[in-house]
mmCIF file with all atom_site columns, C-alpha atoms in Angstrom:
data_model
loop_
_atom_site.group_PDB
_atom_site.id
_atom_site.type_symbol
_atom_site.label_atom_id
_atom_site.label_alt_id
_atom_site.label_comp_id
_atom_site.label_asym_id
_atom_site.label_entity_id
_atom_site.label_seq_id
_atom_site.pdbx_PDB_ins_code
_atom_site.Cartn_x
_atom_site.Cartn_y
_atom_site.Cartn_z
_atom_site.occupancy
_atom_site.B_iso_or_equiv
_atom_site.pdbx_formal_charge
_atom_site.auth_seq_id
_atom_site.auth_comp_id
_atom_site.auth_asym_id
_atom_site.auth_atom_id
_atom_site.pdbx_PDB_model_num
ATOM 1   C CA . UNK A 1 1   ? -5.207  -9.536  -34.176 1.00 0.00 ? 6   UNK A CA 1
ATOM 2   C CA . UNK A 1 2   ? -6.815  -8.001  -31.946 1.00 0.00 ? 7   UNK A CA 1
ATOM 3   C CA . UNK A 1 3   ? -10.144 -5.779  -32.196 1.00 0.00 ? 8   UNK A CA 1
ATOM 4   C CA . UNK A 1 4   ? -13.079 -4.031  -31.049 1.00 0.00 ? 9   UNK A CA 1
ATOM 5   C CA . UNK A 1 5   ? -16.549 -2.683  -33.270 1.00 0.00 ? 10  UNK A CA 1
ATOM 6   C CA . UNK A 1 6   ? -19.441 -1.101  -32.541 1.00 0.00 ? 11  UNK A CA 1
ATOM 7   C CA . UNK A 1 7   ? -21.461 -0.500  -34.716 1.00 0.00 ? 12  UNK A CA 1
ATOM 8   C CA . UNK A 1 8   ? -23.880 1.985   -33.544 1.00 0.00 ? 13  UNK A CA 1
ATOM 9   C CA . UNK A 1 9   ? -21.938 5.237   -34.533 1.00 0.00 ? 14  UNK A CA 1
ATOM 10  C CA . UNK A 1 10  ? -24.907 7.594   -32.284 1.00 0.00 ? 15  UNK A CA 1
ATOM 11  C CA . UNK A 1 11  ? -28.126 6.911   -30.724 1.00 0.00 ? 16  UNK A CA 1
ATOM 12  C CA . UNK A 1 12  ? -30.548 9.428   -30.188 1.00 0.00 ? 17  UNK A CA 1
ATOM 13  C CA . UNK A 1 13  ? -33.466 8.590   -27.229 1.00 0.00 ? 18  UNK A CA 1
ATOM 14  C CA . UNK A 1 14  ? -35.905 10.310  -25.584 1.00 0.00 ? 19  UNK A CA 1
ATOM 15  C CA . UNK A 1 15  ? -35.395 10.141  -22.047 1.00 0.00 ? 20  UNK A CA 1
ATOM 16  C CA . UNK A 1 16  ? -36.357 7.635   -19.130 1.00 0.00 ? 21  UNK A CA 1
ATOM 17  C CA . UNK A 1 17  ? -36.805 5.223   -22.674 1.00 0.00 ? 22  UNK A CA 1
ATOM 18  C CA . UNK A 1 18  ? -34.056 1.931   -22.289 1.00 0.00 ? 23  UNK A CA 1
ATOM 19  C CA . UNK A 1 19  ? -30.577 1.967   -24.930 1.00 0.00 ? 24  UNK A CA 1
ATOM 20  C CA . UNK A 1 20  ? -28.462 -1.050  -26.300 1.00 0.00 ? 25  UNK A CA 1
ATOM 21  C CA . UNK A 1 21  ? -24.815 0.116   -27.027 1.00 0.00 ? 26  UNK A CA 1
ATOM 22  C CA . UNK A 1 22  ? -23.407 -3.111  -29.587 1.00 0.00 ? 27  UNK A CA 1
ATOM 23  C CA . UNK A 1 23  ? -19.655 -4.038  -28.581 1.00 0.00 ? 28  UNK A CA 1
ATOM 24  C CA . UNK A 1 24  ? -18.751 -7.266  -30.899 1.00 0.00 ? 29  UNK A CA 1
ATOM 25  C CA . UNK A 1 25  ? -14.543 -7.777  -29.912 1.00 0.00 ? 30  UNK A CA 1
ATOM 26  C CA . UNK A 1 26  ? -11.820 -10.214 -31.416 1.00 0.00 ? 31  UNK A CA 1
ATOM 27  C CA . UNK A 1 27  ? -9.463  -11.974 -30.192 1.00 0.00 ? 32  UNK A CA 1
ATOM 28  C CA . UNK A 1 28  ? -7.296  -14.366 -30.025 1.00 0.00 ? 33  UNK A CA 1
ATOM 29  C CA . UNK A 1 29  ? -6.475  -15.030 -26.812 1.00 0.00 ? 34  UNK A CA 1
ATOM 30  C CA . UNK A 1 30  ? -8.184  -16.820 -24.404 1.00 0.00 ? 35  UNK A CA 1
ATOM 31  C CA . UNK A 1 31  ? -7.125  -14.966 -21.940 1.00 0.00 ? 36  UNK A CA 1
ATOM 32  C CA . UNK A 1 32  ? -8.741  -10.642 -22.069 1.00 0.00 ? 37  UNK A CA 1
ATOM 33  C CA . UNK A 1 33  ? -10.543 -8.774  -20.316 1.00 0.00 ? 38  UNK A CA 1
ATOM 34  C CA . UNK A 1 34  ? -12.984 -5.898  -21.636 1.00 0.00 ? 39  UNK A CA 1
ATOM 35  C CA . UNK A 1 35  ? -14.247 -3.029  -20.749 1.00 0.00 ? 40  UNK A CA 1
ATOM 36  C CA . UNK A 1 36  ? -16.595 -0.381  -21.328 1.00 0.00 ? 41  UNK A CA 1
ATOM 37  C CA . UNK A 1 37  ? -15.971 4.031   -20.429 1.00 0.00 ? 42  UNK A CA 1
ATOM 38  C CA . UNK A 1 38  ? -18.490 6.584   -20.756 1.00 0.00 ? 43  UNK A CA 1
ATOM 39  C CA . UNK A 1 39  ? -16.400 10.123  -21.876 1.00 0.00 ? 44  UNK A CA 1
ATOM 40  C CA . UNK A 1 40  ? -18.312 12.810  -21.272 1.00 0.00 ? 45  UNK A CA 1
ATOM 41  C CA . UNK A 1 41  ? -17.842 16.443  -23.518 1.00 0.00 ? 46  UNK A CA 1
ATOM 42  C CA . UNK A 1 42  ? -14.775 17.038  -21.074 1.00 0.00 ? 47  UNK A CA 1
ATOM 43  C CA . UNK A 1 43  ? -12.887 13.819  -22.448 1.00 0.00 ? 48  UNK A CA 1
ATOM 44  C CA . UNK A 1 44  ? -11.952 12.604  -19.216 1.00 0.00 ? 49  UNK A CA 1
ATOM 45  C CA . UNK A 1 45  ? -12.828 9.034   -19.178 1.00 0.00 ? 50  UNK A CA 1
ATOM 46  C CA . UNK A 1 46  ? -14.693 7.465   -16.998 1.00 0.00 ? 51  UNK A CA 1
ATOM 47  C CA . UNK A 1 47  ? -14.673 2.938   -15.508 1.00 0.00 ? 52  UNK A CA 1
ATOM 48  C CA . UNK A 1 48  ? -18.183 1.192   -16.550 1.00 0.00 ? 53  UNK A CA 1
ATOM 49  C CA . UNK A 1 49  ? -17.301 -2.292  -15.584 1.00 0.00 ? 54  UNK A CA 1
ATOM 50  C CA . UNK A 1 50  ? -14.876 -5.120  -16.448 1.00 0.00 ? 55  UNK A CA 1
ATOM 51  C CA . UNK A 1 51  ? -14.794 -8.045  -16.903 1.00 0.00 ? 56  UNK A CA 1
ATOM 52  C CA . UNK A 1 52  ? -12.959 -10.959 -17.596 1.00 0.00 ? 57  UNK A CA 1
ATOM 53  C CA . UNK A 1 53  ? -13.026 -13.511 -20.312 1.00 0.00 ? 58  UNK A CA 1
ATOM 54  C CA . UNK A 1 54  ? -14.179 -16.438 -18.059 1.00 0.00 ? 59  UNK A CA 1
ATOM 55  C CA . UNK A 1 55  ? -17.044 -14.748 -16.257 1.00 0.00 ? 60  UNK A CA 1
ATOM 56  C CA . UNK A 1 56  ? -19.716 -14.451 -18.408 1.00 0.00 ? 61  UNK A CA 1
ATOM 57  C CA . UNK A 1 57  ? -22.305 -13.293 -15.534 1.00 0.00 ? 62  UNK A CA 1
ATOM 58  C CA . UNK A 1 58  ? -24.307 -11.019 -16.815 1.00 0.00 ? 63  UNK A CA 1
ATOM 59  C CA . UNK A 1 59  ? -23.843 -8.303  -13.854 1.00 0.00 ? 64  UNK A CA 1
ATOM 60  C CA . UNK A 1 60  ? -26.012 -5.439  -13.261 1.00 0.00 ? 65  UNK A CA 1
ATOM 61  C CA . UNK A 1 61  ? -25.454 -1.693  -11.684 1.00 0.00 ? 66  UNK A CA 1
ATOM 62  C CA . UNK A 1 62  ? -28.114 0.190   -10.384 1.00 0.00 ? 67  UNK A CA 1
ATOM 63  C CA . UNK A 1 63  ? -29.619 1.114   -14.495 1.00 0.00 ? 68  UNK A CA 1
ATOM 64  C CA . UNK A 1 64  ? -26.296 -0.569  -16.564 1.00 0.00 ? 69  UNK A CA 1
ATOM 65  C CA . UNK A 1 65  ? -26.381 -3.814  -17.486 1.00 0.00 ? 70  UNK A CA 1
ATOM 66  C CA . UNK A 1 66  ? -23.995 -5.850  -18.812 1.00 0.00 ? 71  UNK A CA 1
ATOM 67  C CA . UNK A 1 67  ? -24.576 -8.884  -21.198 1.00 0.00 ? 72  UNK A CA 1
ATOM 68  C CA . UNK A 1 68  ? -21.221 -10.520 -22.106 1.00 0.00 ? 73  UNK A CA 1
ATOM 69  C CA . UNK A 1 69  ? -21.902 -13.302 -24.670 1.00 0.00 ? 74  UNK A CA 1
ATOM 70  C CA . UNK A 1 70  ? -18.464 -15.567 -25.496 1.00 0.00 ? 75  UNK A CA 1
ATOM 71  C CA . UNK A 1 71  ? -20.172 -17.098 -28.118 1.00 0.00 ? 76  UNK A CA 1
ATOM 72  C CA . UNK A 1 72  ? -21.163 -13.795 -30.041 1.00 0.00 ? 77  UNK A CA 1
ATOM 73  C CA . UNK A 1 73  ? -17.498 -12.442 -29.057 1.00 0.00 ? 78  UNK A CA 1
ATOM 74  C CA . UNK A 1 74  ? -20.125 -9.391  -27.295 1.00 0.00 ? 79  UNK A CA 1
ATOM 75  C CA . UNK A 1 75  ? -20.258 -7.343  -24.398 1.00 0.00 ? 80  UNK A CA 1
ATOM 76  C CA . UNK A 1 76  ? -23.748 -5.024  -24.326 1.00 0.00 ? 81  UNK A CA 1
ATOM 77  C CA . UNK A 1 77  ? -24.225 -2.350  -23.015 1.00 0.00 ? 82  UNK A CA 1
ATOM 78  C CA . UNK A 1 78  ? -27.946 -1.957  -21.592 1.00 0.00 ? 83  UNK A CA 1
ATOM 79  C CA . UNK A 1 79  ? -29.218 1.921   -20.031 1.00 0.00 ? 84  UNK A CA 1
ATOM 80  C CA . UNK A 1 80  ? -32.330 1.484   -18.774 1.00 0.00 ? 85  UNK A CA 1
ATOM 81  C CA . UNK A 1 81  ? -34.587 4.480   -18.135 1.00 0.00 ? 86  UNK A CA 1
ATOM 82  C CA . UNK A 1 82  ? -31.574 6.333   -19.774 1.00 0.00 ? 87  UNK A CA 1
ATOM 83  C CA . UNK A 1 83  ? -31.455 10.147  -18.545 1.00 0.00 ? 88  UNK A CA 1
ATOM 84  C CA . UNK A 1 84  ? -30.222 13.561  -20.141 1.00 0.00 ? 89  UNK A CA 1
ATOM 85  C CA . UNK A 1 85  ? -26.328 12.715  -17.971 1.00 0.00 ? 90  UNK A CA 1
ATOM 86  C CA . UNK A 1 86  ? -26.299 9.631   -19.251 1.00 0.00 ? 91  UNK A CA 1
ATOM 87  C CA . UNK A 1 87  ? -25.298 11.480  -22.965 1.00 0.00 ? 92  UNK A CA 1
ATOM 88  C CA . UNK A 1 88  ? -21.931 11.338  -23.644 1.00 0.00 ? 93  UNK A CA 1
ATOM 89  C CA . UNK A 1 89  ? -19.705 8.956   -25.750 1.00 0.00 ? 94  UNK A CA 1
ATOM 90  C CA . UNK A 1 90  ? -19.215 5.579   -24.420 1.00 0.00 ? 95  UNK A CA 1
ATOM 91  C CA . UNK A 1 91  ? -16.153 3.480   -25.304 1.00 0.00 ? 96  UNK A CA 1
ATOM 92  C CA . UNK A 1 92  ? -15.764 -0.228  -25.732 1.00 0.00 ? 97  UNK A CA 1
ATOM 93  C CA . UNK A 1 93  ? -12.500 -1.900  -25.419 1.00 0.00 ? 98  UNK A CA 1
ATOM 94  C CA . UNK A 1 94  ? -10.823 -5.352  -25.136 1.00 0.00 ? 99  UNK A CA 1
ATOM 95  C CA . UNK A 1 95  ? -6.696  -6.229  -23.576 1.00 0.00 ? 100 UNK A CA 1
ATOM 96  C CA . UNK A 1 96  ? -5.338  -9.034  -23.634 1.00 0.00 ? 101 UNK A CA 1
ATOM 97  C CA . UNK A 1 97  ? -4.341  -10.408 -19.751 1.00 0.00 ? 102 UNK A CA 1
ATOM 98  C CA . UNK A 1 98  ? -3.633  -7.681  -17.685 1.00 0.00 ? 103 UNK A CA 1
ATOM 99  C CA . UNK A 1 99  ? 0.075   -9.407  -15.531 1.00 0.00 ? 104 UNK A CA 1
ATOM 100 C CA . UNK A 1 100 ? 0.897   -8.948  -19.249 1.00 0.00 ? 105 UNK A CA 1
ATOM 101 C CA . UNK A 1 101 ? 0.406   -5.331  -20.205 1.00 0.00 ? 106 UNK A CA 1
ATOM 102 C CA . UNK A 1 102 ? -2.393  -2.980  -19.894 1.00 0.00 ? 107 UNK A CA 1
ATOM 103 C CA . UNK A 1 103 ? -2.535  -1.639  -23.365 1.00 0.00 ? 108 UNK A CA 1
ATOM 104 C CA . UNK A 1 104 ? -6.113  -1.594  -24.418 1.00 0.00 ? 109 UNK A CA 1
ATOM 105 C CA . UNK A 1 105 ? -7.718  -1.658  -28.436 1.00 0.00 ? 110 UNK A CA 1
ATOM 106 C CA . UNK A 1 106 ? -11.072 0.535   -28.286 1.00 0.00 ? 111 UNK A CA 1
ATOM 107 C CA . UNK A 1 107 ? -13.614 0.599   -29.961 1.00 0.00 ? 112 UNK A CA 1
ATOM 108 C CA . UNK A 1 108 ? -14.733 3.450   -32.349 1.00 0.00 ? 113 UNK A CA 1
ATOM 109 C CA . UNK A 1 109 ? -16.775 4.938   -29.672 1.00 0.00 ? 114 UNK A CA 1
ATOM 110 C CA . UNK A 1 110 ? -21.155 5.066   -30.117 1.00 0.00 ? 115 UNK A CA 1
ATOM 111 C CA . UNK A 1 111 ? -22.222 8.844   -28.958 1.00 0.00 ? 116 UNK A CA 1
ATOM 112 C CA . UNK A 1 112 ? -25.706 8.665   -26.822 1.00 0.00 ? 117 UNK A CA 1
ATOM 113 C CA . UNK A 1 113 ? -27.725 11.412  -26.750 1.00 0.00 ? 118 UNK A CA 1
ATOM 114 C CA . UNK A 1 114 ? -30.315 11.243  -24.393 1.00 0.00 ? 119 UNK A CA 1
ATOM 115 C CA . UNK A 1 115 ? -33.299 13.846  -25.160 1.00 0.00 ? 120 UNK A CA 1
ATOM 116 C CA . UNK A 1 116 ? -34.775 15.632  -22.163 1.00 0.00 ? 121 UNK A CA 1
ATOM 117 C CA . UNK B 2 1   ? -9.036  11.324  -5.953  1.00 0.00 ? 26  UNK B CA 1
ATOM 118 C CA . UNK B 2 2   ? -7.511  11.120  -8.819  1.00 0.00 ? 27  UNK B CA 1
ATOM 119 C CA . UNK B 2 3   ? -5.135  8.462   -9.397  1.00 0.00 ? 28  UNK B CA 1
ATOM 120 C CA . UNK B 2 4   ? -3.143  9.013   -12.208 1.00 0.00 ? 29  UNK B CA 1
ATOM 121 C CA . UNK B 2 5   ? -2.329  12.876  -13.456 1.00 0.00 ? 30  UNK B CA 1
ATOM 122 C CA . UNK B 2 6   ? -2.089  14.475  -16.281 1.00 0.00 ? 31  UNK B CA 1
ATOM 123 C CA . UNK B 2 7   ? -0.245  18.021  -16.913 1.00 0.00 ? 32  UNK B CA 1
ATOM 124 C CA . UNK B 2 8   ? -1.685  20.268  -18.510 1.00 0.00 ? 33  UNK B CA 1
ATOM 125 C CA . UNK B 2 9   ? -4.836  20.018  -19.115 1.00 0.00 ? 34  UNK B CA 1
ATOM 126 C CA . UNK B 2 10  ? -5.152  22.323  -21.741 1.00 0.00 ? 35  UNK B CA 1
ATOM 127 C CA . UNK B 2 11  ? -2.482  23.607  -23.362 1.00 0.00 ? 36  UNK B CA 1
ATOM 128 C CA . UNK B 2 12  ? -1.995  26.195  -26.688 1.00 0.00 ? 37  UNK B CA 1
ATOM 129 C CA . UNK B 2 13  ? 1.762   26.082  -28.961 1.00 0.00 ? 38  UNK B CA 1
ATOM 130 C CA . UNK B 2 14  ? 2.906   27.759  -31.457 1.00 0.00 ? 39  UNK B CA 1
ATOM 131 C CA . UNK B 2 15  ? 3.395   26.270  -34.748 1.00 0.00 ? 40  UNK B CA 1
ATOM 132 C CA . UNK B 2 16  ? 7.204   24.193  -34.660 1.00 0.00 ? 41  UNK B CA 1
ATOM 133 C CA . UNK B 2 17  ? 8.448   24.825  -30.632 1.00 0.00 ? 42  UNK B CA 1
ATOM 134 C CA . UNK B 2 18  ? 8.194   21.504  -28.574 1.00 0.00 ? 43  UNK B CA 1
ATOM 135 C CA . UNK B 2 19  ? 4.829   21.131  -25.635 1.00 0.00 ? 44  UNK B CA 1
ATOM 136 C CA . UNK B 2 20  ? 6.121   18.245  -22.773 1.00 0.00 ? 45  UNK B CA 1
ATOM 137 C CA . UNK B 2 21  ? 2.722   16.895  -20.947 1.00 0.00 ? 46  UNK B CA 1
ATOM 138 C CA . UNK B 2 22  ? 3.186   14.923  -17.970 1.00 0.00 ? 47  UNK B CA 1
ATOM 139 C CA . UNK B 2 23  ? 1.124   11.687  -16.593 1.00 0.00 ? 48  UNK B CA 1
ATOM 140 C CA . UNK B 2 24  ? 1.264   11.210  -12.811 1.00 0.00 ? 49  UNK B CA 1
ATOM 141 C CA . UNK B 2 25  ? 0.313   7.996   -10.582 1.00 0.00 ? 50  UNK B CA 1
ATOM 142 C CA . UNK B 2 26  ? -0.473  9.471   -7.673  1.00 0.00 ? 51  UNK B CA 1
ATOM 143 C CA . UNK B 2 27  ? -0.647  6.015   -5.556  1.00 0.00 ? 52  UNK B CA 1
ATOM 144 C CA . UNK B 2 28  ? 1.374   3.460   -6.957  1.00 0.00 ? 53  UNK B CA 1
ATOM 145 C CA . UNK B 2 29  ? 4.366   2.846   -9.143  1.00 0.00 ? 54  UNK B CA 1
ATOM 146 C CA . UNK B 2 30  ? 4.157   1.699   -12.545 1.00 0.00 ? 55  UNK B CA 1
ATOM 147 C CA . UNK B 2 31  ? 6.877   0.449   -14.455 1.00 0.00 ? 56  UNK B CA 1
ATOM 148 C CA . UNK B 2 32  ? 3.844   0.528   -17.529 1.00 0.00 ? 57  UNK B CA 1
ATOM 149 C CA . UNK B 2 33  ? 2.272   3.925   -18.618 1.00 0.00 ? 58  UNK B CA 1
ATOM 150 C CA . UNK B 2 34  ? 0.589   4.326   -22.238 1.00 0.00 ? 59  UNK B CA 1
ATOM 151 C CA . UNK B 2 35  ? -0.074  7.083   -23.937 1.00 0.00 ? 60  UNK B CA 1
ATOM 152 C CA . UNK B 2 36  ? -2.987  7.533   -26.033 1.00 0.00 ? 61  UNK B CA 1
ATOM 153 C CA . UNK B 2 37  ? -4.056  10.250  -28.772 1.00 0.00 ? 62  UNK B CA 1
ATOM 154 C CA . UNK B 2 38  ? -7.923  10.966  -29.947 1.00 0.00 ? 63  UNK B CA 1
ATOM 155 C CA . UNK B 2 39  ? -8.787  13.165  -32.619 1.00 0.00 ? 64  UNK B CA 1
ATOM 156 C CA . UNK B 2 40  ? -11.972 14.377  -32.399 1.00 0.00 ? 65  UNK B CA 1
ATOM 157 C CA . UNK B 2 41  ? -14.635 12.257  -32.592 1.00 0.00 ? 66  UNK B CA 1
ATOM 158 C CA . UNK B 2 42  ? -12.396 8.924   -33.535 1.00 0.00 ? 67  UNK B CA 1
ATOM 159 C CA . UNK B 2 43  ? -11.300 6.770   -31.106 1.00 0.00 ? 68  UNK B CA 1
ATOM 160 C CA . UNK B 2 44  ? -8.613  6.796   -28.758 1.00 0.00 ? 69  UNK B CA 1
ATOM 161 C CA . UNK B 2 45  ? -5.172  5.244   -30.496 1.00 0.00 ? 70  UNK B CA 1
ATOM 162 C CA . UNK B 2 46  ? -2.449  3.857   -29.055 1.00 0.00 ? 71  UNK B CA 1
ATOM 163 C CA . UNK B 2 47  ? 0.507   6.061   -29.743 1.00 0.00 ? 72  UNK B CA 1
ATOM 164 C CA . UNK B 2 48  ? 3.178   4.002   -27.225 1.00 0.00 ? 73  UNK B CA 1
ATOM 165 C CA . UNK B 2 49  ? 4.240   1.915   -24.322 1.00 0.00 ? 74  UNK B CA 1
ATOM 166 C CA . UNK B 2 50  ? 5.714   3.731   -21.697 1.00 0.00 ? 75  UNK B CA 1
ATOM 167 C CA . UNK B 2 51  ? 9.069   1.804   -19.844 1.00 0.00 ? 76  UNK B CA 1
ATOM 168 C CA . UNK B 2 52  ? 10.100  3.039   -16.988 1.00 0.00 ? 77  UNK B CA 1
ATOM 169 C CA . UNK B 2 53  ? 13.635  2.668   -17.764 1.00 0.00 ? 78  UNK B CA 1
ATOM 170 C CA . UNK B 2 54  ? 14.051  2.097   -21.363 1.00 0.00 ? 79  UNK B CA 1
ATOM 171 C CA . UNK B 2 55  ? 12.812  2.717   -24.094 1.00 0.00 ? 80  UNK B CA 1
ATOM 172 C CA . UNK B 2 56  ? 9.632   3.024   -25.328 1.00 0.00 ? 81  UNK B CA 1
ATOM 173 C CA . UNK B 2 57  ? 7.429   1.309   -27.176 1.00 0.00 ? 82  UNK B CA 1
ATOM 174 C CA . UNK B 2 58  ? 5.573   2.677   -30.181 1.00 0.00 ? 83  UNK B CA 1
ATOM 175 C CA . UNK B 2 59  ? 3.036   1.963   -32.479 1.00 0.00 ? 84  UNK B CA 1
ATOM 176 C CA . UNK B 2 60  ? 3.175   2.131   -36.145 1.00 0.00 ? 85  UNK B CA 1
ATOM 177 C CA . UNK B 2 61  ? 3.043   4.604   -37.585 1.00 0.00 ? 86  UNK B CA 1
ATOM 178 C CA . UNK B 2 62  ? 4.009   7.001   -34.908 1.00 0.00 ? 87  UNK B CA 1
ATOM 179 C CA . UNK B 2 63  ? 6.914   8.996   -35.479 1.00 0.00 ? 88  UNK B CA 1
ATOM 180 C CA . UNK B 2 64  ? 8.981   8.393   -32.386 1.00 0.00 ? 89  UNK B CA 1
ATOM 181 C CA . UNK B 2 65  ? 11.433  10.950  -32.922 1.00 0.00 ? 90  UNK B CA 1
ATOM 182 C CA . UNK B 2 66  ? 8.776   13.254  -33.136 1.00 0.00 ? 91  UNK B CA 1
ATOM 183 C CA . UNK B 2 67  ? 7.146   12.100  -29.580 1.00 0.00 ? 92  UNK B CA 1
ATOM 184 C CA . UNK B 2 68  ? 9.528   12.050  -27.908 1.00 0.00 ? 93  UNK B CA 1
ATOM 185 C CA . UNK B 2 69  ? 8.379   9.715   -24.274 1.00 0.00 ? 94  UNK B CA 1
ATOM 186 C CA . UNK B 2 70  ? 10.244  9.361   -21.110 1.00 0.00 ? 95  UNK B CA 1
ATOM 187 C CA . UNK B 2 71  ? 9.708   7.441   -18.092 1.00 0.00 ? 96  UNK B CA 1
ATOM 188 C CA . UNK B 2 72  ? 12.358  8.385   -16.103 1.00 0.00 ? 97  UNK B CA 1
ATOM 189 C CA . UNK B 2 73  ? 11.112  7.239   -12.822 1.00 0.00 ? 98  UNK B CA 1
ATOM 190 C CA . UNK B 2 74  ? 8.378   4.554   -12.092 1.00 0.00 ? 99  UNK B CA 1
ATOM 191 C CA . UNK B 2 75  ? 6.039   7.321   -10.770 1.00 0.00 ? 100 UNK B CA 1
ATOM 192 C CA . UNK B 2 76  ? 6.152   9.984   -13.246 1.00 0.00 ? 101 UNK B CA 1
ATOM 193 C CA . UNK B 2 77  ? 6.097   9.680   -18.171 1.00 0.00 ? 102 UNK B CA 1
ATOM 194 C CA . UNK B 2 78  ? 6.315   12.320  -20.481 1.00 0.00 ? 103 UNK B CA 1
ATOM 195 C CA . UNK B 2 79  ? 5.279   12.864  -23.810 1.00 0.00 ? 104 UNK B CA 1
ATOM 196 C CA . UNK B 2 80  ? 6.857   16.034  -25.497 1.00 0.00 ? 105 UNK B CA 1
ATOM 197 C CA . UNK B 2 81  ? 5.650   16.247  -28.950 1.00 0.00 ? 106 UNK B CA 1
ATOM 198 C CA . UNK B 2 82  ? 8.587   18.597  -31.251 1.00 0.00 ? 107 UNK B CA 1
ATOM 199 C CA . UNK B 2 83  ? 7.961   20.554  -33.900 1.00 0.00 ? 108 UNK B CA 1
ATOM 200 C CA . UNK B 2 84  ? 4.850   20.718  -33.190 1.00 0.00 ? 109 UNK B CA 1
ATOM 201 C CA . UNK B 2 85  ? 1.727   21.485  -36.087 1.00 0.00 ? 110 UNK B CA 1
ATOM 202 C CA . UNK B 2 86  ? -1.698  21.931  -36.274 1.00 0.00 ? 111 UNK B CA 1
ATOM 203 C CA . UNK B 2 87  ? -2.260  18.174  -37.305 1.00 0.00 ? 112 UNK B CA 1
ATOM 204 C CA . UNK B 2 88  ? -1.082  17.541  -33.425 1.00 0.00 ? 113 UNK B CA 1
ATOM 205 C CA . UNK B 2 89  ? -3.997  18.878  -32.361 1.00 0.00 ? 114 UNK B CA 1
ATOM 206 C CA . UNK B 2 90  ? -5.440  16.224  -30.407 1.00 0.00 ? 115 UNK B CA 1
ATOM 207 C CA . UNK B 2 91  ? -6.723  14.667  -27.540 1.00 0.00 ? 116 UNK B CA 1
ATOM 208 C CA . UNK B 2 92  ? -3.975  13.115  -25.208 1.00 0.00 ? 117 UNK B CA 1
ATOM 209 C CA . UNK B 2 93  ? -4.767  10.568  -22.410 1.00 0.00 ? 118 UNK B CA 1
ATOM 210 C CA . UNK B 2 94  ? -2.379  8.428   -20.306 1.00 0.00 ? 119 UNK B CA 1
ATOM 211 C CA . UNK B 2 95  ? -3.089  5.116   -18.667 1.00 0.00 ? 120 UNK B CA 1
ATOM 212 C CA . UNK B 2 96  ? -1.513  3.459   -16.362 1.00 0.00 ? 121 UNK B CA 1
ATOM 213 C CA . UNK B 2 97  ? -1.555  -0.238  -14.680 1.00 0.00 ? 122 UNK B CA 1
ATOM 214 C CA . UNK B 2 98  ? -1.729  -0.341  -11.578 1.00 0.00 ? 123 UNK B CA 1
ATOM 215 C CA . UNK B 2 99  ? 0.644   -3.642  -9.941  1.00 0.00 ? 124 UNK B CA 1
ATOM 216 C CA . UNK B 2 100 ? -0.679  -6.405  -7.924  1.00 0.00 ? 125 UNK B CA 1
ATOM 217 C CA . UNK B 2 101 ? -0.432  -6.309  -4.237  1.00 0.00 ? 126 UNK B CA 1
ATOM 218 C CA . UNK B 2 102 ? -1.398  -2.418  -3.773  1.00 0.00 ? 127 UNK B CA 1
ATOM 219 C CA . UNK B 2 103 ? -2.630  -0.261  -1.160  1.00 0.00 ? 128 UNK B CA 1
ATOM 220 C CA . UNK B 2 104 ? -5.451  0.107   -5.271  1.00 0.00 ? 129 UNK B CA 1
ATOM 221 C CA . UNK B 2 105 ? -7.117  -2.294  -6.280  1.00 0.00 ? 130 UNK B CA 1
ATOM 222 C CA . UNK B 2 106 ? -4.665  -4.227  -8.256  1.00 0.00 ? 131 UNK B CA 1
ATOM 223 C CA . UNK B 2 107 ? -3.961  -5.249  -12.369 1.00 0.00 ? 132 UNK B CA 1
ATOM 224 C CA . UNK B 2 108 ? -6.440  -1.933  -13.024 1.00 0.00 ? 133 UNK B CA 1
ATOM 225 C CA . UNK B 2 109 ? -5.752  0.274   -15.367 1.00 0.00 ? 134 UNK B CA 1
ATOM 226 C CA . UNK B 2 110 ? -6.225  4.003   -14.521 1.00 0.00 ? 135 UNK B CA 1
ATOM 227 C CA . UNK B 2 111 ? -7.166  6.685   -16.858 1.00 0.00 ? 136 UNK B CA 1
ATOM 228 C CA . UNK B 2 112 ? -5.259  10.724  -16.283 1.00 0.00 ? 137 UNK B CA 1
ATOM 229 C CA . UNK B 2 113 ? -7.639  13.219  -16.655 1.00 0.00 ? 138 UNK B CA 1
ATOM 230 C CA . UNK B 2 114 ? -6.472  13.947  -21.134 1.00 0.00 ? 139 UNK B CA 1
ATOM 231 C CA . UNK B 2 115 ? -4.249  16.614  -22.369 1.00 0.00 ? 140 UNK B CA 1
ATOM 232 C CA . UNK B 2 116 ? -5.619  18.951  -24.551 1.00 0.00 ? 141 UNK B CA 1
ATOM 233 C CA . UNK B 2 117 ? -3.417  20.585  -26.787 1.00 0.00 ? 142 UNK B CA 1
ATOM 234 C CA . UNK B 2 118 ? -4.019  22.593  -29.863 1.00 0.00 ? 143 UNK B CA 1
ATOM 235 C CA . UNK B 2 119 ? -1.742  24.063  -31.968 1.00 0.00 ? 144 UNK B CA 1
ATOM 236 C CA . UNK B 2 120 ? -1.730  27.594  -34.251 1.00 0.00 ? 145 UNK B CA 1
#
């Protein structure tokens, strides 16, 4: 069965600190996709990244970076020099090959609070 | 702009009544849409897969007679919460997968803005 675990329920940092959000997944599929979404208090899901199982290259986008390690089934997300606007709930999600479906299995979410 | 649109964003209804939430794909045709529910401070849980022209596929534990899903066209899926009760108060959000080869990024999953339902 597919499963996503975000062990950190809440994280609180002070502005400008770096913070890493952990994500560990389980799947028997050889082809799958991993996602990160940001959910501000208004509720909408803001897409951050999609990574397929064959691409283990780490990715950097501005202050955001992602570390995909198939050996440990982890897909961690780091925010560098955090800002107050980064405060939100962050979800890691998993789906099987998108050509077959599109449904996502979400982790429990990590609430990030960035204090000024 | 929004690729998947949900309506209404907020709805308050009386206990025992029914409420309908719409999910529209704006720039592509979606043969499959998904409905999720999120209780306060919890994760998003898949409720059902909405299939155009056929019956929805419900996840275990989701009452199909209570949460009616209709996917009558390639751009619209509706979720009707029948005989709503306060425990149905939640955030409902839909998603759709854009097909490959279209004008927008193929095989990308787009989420609607979500709908907050409060049953009083």
